[in-house]
Short mmCIF file of C-alpha atoms and ligand atoms in Angstrom, two decimals:
data_model
loop_
_atom_site.label_atom_id
_atom_site.label_comp_id
_atom_site.label_asym_id
_atom_site.label_seq_id
_atom_site.Cartn_x
_atom_site.Cartn_y
_atom_site.Cartn_z
CA UNK A 1 3.94 -20.70 3.47
CA UNK A 2 0.96 -19.49 1.53
CA UNK A 3 -2.69 -19.41 2.50
CA UNK A 4 -5.86 -18.76 0.63
CA UNK A 5 -9.05 -17.51 2.21
CA UNK A 6 -10.43 -21.03 2.21
CA UNK A 7 -7.55 -22.52 4.17
CA UNK A 8 -7.23 -19.69 6.62
CA UNK A 9 -10.20 -20.68 8.75
CA UNK A 10 -8.56 -24.05 9.52
CA UNK A 11 -5.64 -22.40 11.29
CA UNK A 12 -7.58 -19.61 12.93
CA UNK A 13 -8.09 -21.47 16.18
CA UNK A 14 -4.32 -21.80 16.44
CA UNK A 15 -3.91 -18.09 15.80
CA UNK A 16 -6.55 -17.18 18.36
CA UNK A 17 -4.98 -19.44 20.96
CA UNK A 18 -1.54 -17.95 20.32
CA UNK A 19 -2.67 -14.37 20.78
CA UNK A 20 -3.70 -12.50 23.89
CA UNK A 21 -7.21 -11.08 23.60
CA UNK A 22 -7.15 -7.76 21.86
CA UNK A 23 -8.75 -4.68 23.44
CA UNK A 24 -10.66 -3.66 20.31
CA UNK A 25 -12.49 -0.62 21.65
CA UNK A 26 -9.44 0.54 23.62
CA UNK A 27 -7.31 0.46 20.48
CA UNK A 28 -9.83 2.26 18.30
CA UNK A 29 -10.62 4.95 20.88
CA UNK A 30 -6.89 5.60 21.45
CA UNK A 31 -6.48 6.80 17.86
CA UNK A 32 -6.15 10.54 17.46
CA UNK A 33 -5.27 12.67 14.43
CA UNK A 34 -1.54 12.79 13.61
CA UNK A 35 0.48 15.28 15.63
CA UNK A 36 2.39 17.36 13.06
CA UNK A 37 5.13 17.87 15.65
CA UNK A 38 5.61 14.15 16.29
CA UNK A 39 9.44 13.78 16.51
CA UNK A 40 9.35 10.70 14.28
CA UNK A 41 8.69 12.93 11.25
CA UNK A 42 12.28 14.19 11.52
CA UNK A 43 13.81 10.86 12.58
CA UNK A 44 14.34 9.34 9.14
CA UNK A 45 16.97 6.61 9.03
CA UNK A 46 17.82 4.29 6.16
CA UNK A 47 17.38 0.57 6.90
CA UNK A 48 20.38 -1.25 8.37
CA UNK A 49 21.74 -4.53 7.07
CA UNK A 50 19.50 -6.74 9.22
CA UNK A 51 16.37 -4.72 8.54
CA UNK A 52 13.84 -5.96 5.96
CA UNK A 53 11.76 -3.92 3.55
CA UNK A 54 8.91 -4.50 1.07
CA UNK A 55 7.59 -3.68 -2.40
CA UNK A 56 5.49 -0.97 -0.67
CA UNK A 57 7.04 2.52 -0.55
CA UNK A 58 4.43 3.59 2.05
CA UNK A 59 5.28 0.92 4.62
CA UNK A 60 9.00 1.27 3.94
CA UNK A 61 8.85 5.01 4.58
CA UNK A 62 6.86 4.51 7.79
CA UNK A 63 9.48 1.97 8.95
CA UNK A 64 12.31 4.37 8.05
CA UNK A 65 10.72 6.93 10.41
CA UNK A 66 9.92 4.43 13.18
CA UNK A 67 6.13 4.71 12.87
CA UNK A 68 6.19 0.92 12.42
CA UNK A 69 9.09 -1.33 13.50
CA UNK A 70 12.35 -0.07 11.99
CA UNK A 71 13.61 -3.61 11.46
CA UNK A 72 10.53 -4.31 9.34
CA UNK A 73 9.61 -7.33 11.45
CA UNK A 74 6.63 -8.34 13.58
CA UNK A 75 4.03 -6.00 12.12
CA UNK A 76 0.80 -6.75 14.00
CA UNK A 77 -2.52 -5.16 13.11
CA UNK A 78 -2.54 -2.96 16.27
CA UNK A 79 1.01 -1.70 15.54
CA UNK A 80 0.00 -0.93 11.95
CA UNK A 81 -3.27 0.77 12.88
CA UNK A 82 -1.45 3.10 15.31
CA UNK A 83 1.60 3.69 13.10
CA UNK A 84 -0.27 4.38 9.86
CA UNK A 85 -2.62 6.77 11.67
CA UNK A 86 0.20 8.71 13.36
CA UNK A 87 2.37 8.90 10.24
CA UNK A 88 -0.14 9.37 7.41
CA UNK A 89 -3.63 9.69 8.95
CA UNK A 90 -4.70 6.36 7.49
CA UNK A 91 -8.13 5.31 8.73
CA UNK A 92 -8.31 2.09 10.73
CA UNK A 93 -10.67 0.59 8.12
CA UNK A 94 -7.97 0.75 5.41
CA UNK A 95 -5.20 -0.56 7.65
CA UNK A 96 -7.28 -3.41 9.02
CA UNK A 97 -8.44 -4.54 5.56
CA UNK A 98 -5.05 -4.41 3.82
CA UNK A 99 -3.20 -5.43 6.99
CA UNK A 100 -5.37 -8.57 7.09
CA UNK A 101 -4.09 -9.37 3.62
CA UNK A 102 -0.55 -8.74 4.82
CA UNK A 103 -1.07 -11.36 7.55
CA UNK A 104 -1.92 -13.93 4.88
CA UNK A 105 1.54 -13.48 3.40
CA UNK A 106 3.28 -14.16 6.71
CA UNK A 107 5.93 -16.81 6.76
CA UNK A 108 7.04 -16.48 10.34
CA UNK A 109 6.50 -18.17 13.70
CA UNK A 110 3.84 -15.57 14.44
CA UNK A 111 1.77 -16.94 11.60
CA UNK A 112 -1.47 -14.99 11.13
CA UNK A 113 -0.71 -12.55 13.92
CA UNK A 114 2.08 -10.52 12.35
CA UNK A 115 4.11 -10.23 9.16
CA UNK A 116 7.57 -9.05 8.20
CA UNK A 117 7.85 -6.49 5.41
CA UNK A 118 9.76 -8.90 3.18
CA UNK A 119 6.86 -11.39 3.39
CA UNK A 120 4.99 -8.99 1.10
CA UNK A 121 7.11 -9.71 -1.97
CA UNK A 122 5.30 -12.99 -2.79
CA UNK A 123 4.23 -12.67 -6.38
CA UNK A 124 0.52 -12.56 -7.29
CA UNK A 125 -0.71 -13.30 -3.77
CA UNK A 126 -2.15 -11.63 -1.87
CA UNK A 127 -1.13 -8.11 -2.98
CA UNK A 128 2.05 -7.96 -5.08
CA UNK A 129 1.37 -7.77 -8.81
CA UNK A 130 2.91 -6.95 -12.18
CA UNK A 131 3.11 -3.46 -13.71
CA UNK A 132 4.10 -1.71 -10.49
CA UNK A 133 4.97 1.96 -10.73
CA UNK A 134 8.43 1.69 -9.22
CA UNK A 135 9.33 -2.00 -9.11
CA UNK A 136 10.11 -4.61 -11.76
CA UNK A 137 7.81 -7.52 -12.53
CA UNK A 138 8.74 -10.73 -10.69
CA UNK A 139 9.56 -12.30 -14.08
CA UNK A 140 12.64 -10.06 -14.28
CA UNK A 141 13.85 -11.11 -10.83
CA UNK A 142 13.36 -8.63 -8.01
CA UNK A 143 9.79 -7.38 -7.48
CA UNK A 144 10.48 -5.43 -4.29
CA UNK A 145 13.35 -2.96 -4.74
CA UNK A 146 12.93 0.51 -6.18
CA UNK A 147 13.67 0.41 -9.93
CA UNK A 148 14.48 3.76 -11.48
CA UNK A 149 13.67 3.08 -15.18
CA UNK A 150 10.03 2.17 -14.45
CA UNK A 151 9.69 5.10 -12.12
CA UNK A 152 11.12 7.42 -14.79
CA UNK A 153 8.27 6.33 -17.07
CA UNK A 154 5.76 7.39 -14.42
CA UNK A 155 7.48 10.71 -13.78
CA UNK A 156 7.56 11.54 -17.49
CA UNK A 157 3.76 11.77 -17.42
CA UNK A 158 3.94 14.78 -15.11
CA UNK A 159 5.87 16.68 -17.82
CA UNK A 160 7.94 18.65 -15.35
CA UNK A 161 4.82 20.01 -13.60
CA UNK A 162 5.16 20.96 -9.92
CA UNK A 163 2.00 19.01 -9.00
CA UNK A 164 0.34 15.77 -9.96
CA UNK A 165 -3.19 15.58 -11.34
CA UNK A 166 -5.61 12.68 -11.65
CA UNK A 167 -5.42 12.48 -15.44
CA UNK A 168 -1.61 12.33 -15.65
CA UNK A 169 -1.43 9.88 -12.74
CA UNK A 170 -3.91 7.49 -14.33
CA UNK A 171 -2.18 7.74 -17.73
CA UNK A 172 1.18 7.04 -16.04
CA UNK A 173 -0.23 3.95 -14.39
CA UNK A 174 -1.59 2.69 -17.70
CA UNK A 175 1.80 3.27 -19.35
CA UNK A 176 3.34 0.84 -16.86
CA UNK A 177 0.70 -1.74 -17.77
CA UNK A 178 1.48 -1.36 -21.46
CA UNK A 179 5.20 -1.60 -20.87
CA UNK A 180 4.89 -4.81 -18.82
CA UNK A 181 2.45 -6.29 -21.30
CA UNK A 182 4.96 -5.76 -24.10
CA UNK A 183 8.05 -7.07 -22.35
CA UNK A 184 6.92 -9.68 -19.82
CA UNK A 185 5.91 -13.03 -21.35
CA UNK A 186 4.34 -14.03 -17.99
CA UNK A 187 2.45 -10.79 -17.53
CA UNK A 188 -0.55 -11.31 -15.23
CA UNK A 189 -3.21 -8.64 -15.14
CA UNK A 190 -6.97 -8.70 -14.57
CA UNK A 191 -9.62 -7.13 -12.31
CA UNK A 192 -7.57 -7.70 -9.11
CA UNK A 193 -4.49 -5.98 -10.50
CA UNK A 194 -6.56 -3.22 -12.09
CA UNK A 195 -8.22 -2.24 -8.81
CA UNK A 196 -5.14 -2.73 -6.59
CA UNK A 197 -2.94 -0.65 -8.86
CA UNK A 198 -5.37 2.26 -9.12
CA UNK A 199 -5.66 1.93 -5.33
CA UNK A 200 -1.91 2.40 -5.05
CA UNK A 201 -1.99 5.48 -7.25
CA UNK A 202 -4.78 6.83 -5.02
CA UNK A 203 -2.61 6.03 -1.98
CA UNK A 204 0.33 8.15 -3.05
CA UNK A 205 -1.89 10.98 -4.26
CA UNK A 206 -3.92 11.06 -1.03
CA UNK A 207 -1.05 10.64 1.44
CA UNK A 208 1.14 13.20 -0.29
CA UNK A 209 -1.73 15.72 -0.72
CA UNK A 210 -5.26 15.20 0.59
CA UNK A 211 -8.00 12.62 0.12
CA UNK A 212 -9.76 14.48 -2.70
CA UNK A 213 -7.79 16.70 -5.10
CA UNK A 214 -5.19 14.44 -6.72
CA UNK A 215 -2.81 17.43 -6.65
CA UNK A 216 0.32 16.41 -4.76
CA UNK A 217 3.66 18.15 -5.09
CA UNK A 218 5.81 15.99 -7.39
CA UNK A 219 8.81 16.54 -5.09
CA UNK A 220 6.83 15.00 -2.19
CA UNK A 221 5.88 12.00 -4.31
CA UNK A 222 9.49 11.56 -5.41
CA UNK A 223 10.69 11.62 -1.80
CA UNK A 224 8.18 8.90 -0.90
CA UNK A 225 9.20 6.61 -3.76
CA UNK A 226 12.87 7.44 -4.33
CA UNK A 227 14.06 7.83 -0.75
CA UNK A 228 11.18 6.16 1.13
CA UNK A 229 11.23 9.26 3.26
CA UNK A 230 8.32 11.42 4.42
CA UNK A 231 8.91 14.84 2.84
CA UNK A 232 8.53 16.72 6.14
CA UNK A 233 11.60 18.91 5.56
CA UNK A 234 10.14 19.93 2.19
CA UNK A 235 6.98 21.21 3.88
CA UNK A 236 4.70 18.17 3.70
CA UNK A 237 2.42 17.46 6.65
CA UNK A 238 0.07 14.49 7.06
CA UNK A 239 -3.45 15.00 5.73
CA UNK A 240 -5.74 16.54 8.32
CA UNK A 241 -8.63 14.51 6.88
CA UNK A 242 -8.42 10.72 7.39
CA UNK A 243 -7.67 8.57 4.34
CA UNK A 244 -10.19 5.74 4.36
CA UNK A 245 -11.52 2.92 2.19
CA UNK A 246 -14.23 5.37 1.15
CA UNK A 247 -11.87 8.13 -0.01
CA UNK A 248 -9.59 5.61 -1.73
CA UNK A 249 -12.51 3.81 -3.41
CA UNK A 250 -13.89 7.10 -4.68
CA UNK A 251 -10.53 8.07 -6.19
CA UNK A 252 -10.10 4.64 -7.77
CA UNK A 253 -13.44 5.26 -9.47
CA UNK A 254 -12.31 8.72 -10.66
CA UNK A 255 -8.92 7.48 -11.88
CA UNK A 256 -10.59 4.64 -13.75
CA UNK A 257 -13.17 6.94 -15.34
CA UNK A 258 -10.50 9.37 -16.55
CA UNK A 259 -8.00 6.71 -17.72
CA UNK A 260 -7.40 5.65 -21.32
CA UNK A 261 -7.11 2.07 -20.02
CA UNK A 262 -9.85 -0.39 -21.01
CA UNK A 263 -11.62 -1.91 -17.99
CA UNK A 264 -10.89 -5.67 -17.74
CA UNK A 265 -13.70 -7.90 -18.93
CA UNK A 266 -16.22 -8.77 -16.23
CA UNK A 267 -15.30 -5.84 -13.97
CA UNK A 268 -17.64 -2.99 -13.10
CA UNK A 269 -15.81 -0.28 -11.18
CA UNK A 270 -17.81 1.24 -8.31
CA UNK A 271 -16.87 3.38 -5.31
CA UNK A 272 -16.98 0.18 -3.20
CA UNK A 273 -14.76 -1.68 -5.66
CA UNK A 274 -11.53 -1.14 -3.72
CA UNK A 275 -12.97 -2.29 -0.39
CA UNK A 276 -14.67 -5.26 -2.08
CA UNK A 277 -11.45 -6.48 -3.74
CA UNK A 278 -9.53 -6.31 -0.45
CA UNK A 279 -12.31 -8.24 1.33
CA UNK A 280 -12.59 -10.78 -1.47
CA UNK A 281 -8.84 -11.42 -1.48
CA UNK A 282 -8.75 -12.04 2.24
CA UNK A 283 -11.54 -14.60 1.90
CA UNK A 284 -14.58 -12.58 2.99
CA UNK A 285 -15.55 -10.45 5.95
CA UNK A 286 -15.87 -13.40 8.32
CA UNK A 287 -12.27 -14.50 7.69
CA UNK A 288 -11.11 -10.88 8.06
CA UNK A 289 -13.04 -10.65 11.35
CA UNK A 290 -11.33 -13.77 12.69
CA UNK A 291 -7.91 -12.72 11.45
CA UNK A 292 -8.15 -9.31 13.07
CA UNK A 293 -9.81 -10.51 16.28
CA UNK A 294 -12.98 -8.60 15.66
CA UNK A 295 -11.30 -5.31 14.73
CA UNK A 296 -12.69 -5.37 11.20
CA UNK A 297 -16.23 -5.88 12.47
CA UNK A 298 -15.79 -2.98 14.89
CA UNK A 299 -14.98 -0.65 11.97
CA UNK A 300 -17.90 -1.92 9.88
CA UNK A 301 -16.10 -4.32 7.51
C1 HEM B 1 -0.71 -2.55 6.10
C2 HEM B 1 -0.72 -1.69 5.11
C3 HEM B 1 -0.14 -1.94 3.74
C4 HEM B 1 0.21 -3.12 3.12
C5 HEM B 1 0.09 -4.55 3.65
C6 HEM B 1 0.73 -2.76 1.81
C7 HEM B 1 1.23 -3.67 0.88
C8 HEM B 1 1.68 -3.34 -0.38
C9 HEM B 1 2.22 -4.26 -1.33
C10 HEM B 1 2.39 -5.76 -1.12
C11 HEM B 1 2.53 -3.57 -2.46
C12 HEM B 1 3.14 -4.10 -3.75
C13 HEM B 1 2.15 -4.08 -4.89
C14 HEM B 1 2.85 -4.04 -6.22
O1 HEM B 1 3.20 -5.09 -6.75
O2 HEM B 1 3.10 -2.92 -6.70
C15 HEM B 1 2.19 -2.19 -2.21
C16 HEM B 1 2.36 -1.18 -3.13
C17 HEM B 1 2.13 0.14 -2.86
N1 HEM B 1 1.75 0.68 -1.66
FE1 HEM B 1 1.35 -0.33 0.03
N2 HEM B 1 0.70 -1.40 1.67
C18 HEM B 1 0.19 -0.86 2.82
C19 HEM B 1 0.04 0.49 3.11
C20 HEM B 1 0.36 1.52 2.27
C21 HEM B 1 0.28 2.92 2.62
C22 HEM B 1 -0.14 3.50 3.95
C23 HEM B 1 0.66 3.62 1.52
C24 HEM B 1 0.75 5.12 1.46
C25 HEM B 1 1.62 5.78 0.74
C26 HEM B 1 0.98 2.66 0.47
C27 HEM B 1 1.37 2.96 -0.83
C28 HEM B 1 1.68 2.04 -1.80
C29 HEM B 1 2.01 2.40 -3.17
C30 HEM B 1 2.07 3.81 -3.76
C31 HEM B 1 2.30 1.20 -3.83
C32 HEM B 1 2.68 1.03 -5.31
C33 HEM B 1 4.15 0.85 -5.52
C34 HEM B 1 4.50 0.67 -6.97
O3 HEM B 1 3.60 0.47 -7.79
O4 HEM B 1 5.69 0.72 -7.29
N3 HEM B 1 0.78 1.41 0.97
N4 HEM B 1 1.71 -2.06 -0.93
MG1 MG B 2 4.78 -5.46 -8.19
#
């Protein structure tokens, strides 16, 4: 089942009735910085045959370590807020905004209260898009599994360097756009895809390094994408500074400014652009507030 922002409000009363009241302030005040000695960092396990996964290497890795449900199912906003904080120091604002979008993709009995990771592979709504870094376009069949040839294109832009940098990362992202544009007769790409995809580049750079530099060890980034494993044994530790809509939006702006890619017509990229696109896609801040039982309002969205 698929919902747009406009139709969501109709079913919200059902969702509210089906859910116990959430302790918003209790949840937010329970969040503490990640503990670098959390045992889950060393408890990586590949998914089993009944487990489901997504087109998102970040969520898949967190599931493979048990920071979110290992079977990939029943991801509620509170579970995500806690798991993404403990595993990657993701700020609640990010998780609530993008998690709200995840709820819109849900096709399960817990409609609008949780989603399964494989719900996220719906093409072009609300998040999945063409020209991914490590997945094929839906036109070619499977838009959710890791796909080495596309990933090799991305890696080639780091020219064997030990660390990423903003310029190479943005050029690599643009190379994937050009490749899809050439080969995919149903290629879909505009302002939404532009912002989301730079957001995803910012996500791997910030989680594998820090929220500001863009300099992540390439071996950490490869572990995240290729094995969907947190590179703890290689020396990685979660960022000590939270990764928020503000830090991601700022890096989207920097990646866009440094990129050879033309900005889609009608789009002006600002530091708020990332947050605004997520809110727009969910149907506005009121819908997000209802979907997340007031959590989004409590974090200023
Ligand atoms: C509730 C939180 C999240 C949701 C609902 C979500 C959802 C998604 C979805 C649907 C995609 C596919 C987009 C595409 O077509 O490429 C995606 C891609 C991606 N996500 Fe997530 N994500 C979340 C959190 C994270 C986190 C914490 C990270 C941190 C590493 C992350 C990193 C990425 C990256 C790097 C991609 C791009 C993959 C590629 O282009 O091959 N995401 N995410
Ligand atoms: Mg995709």
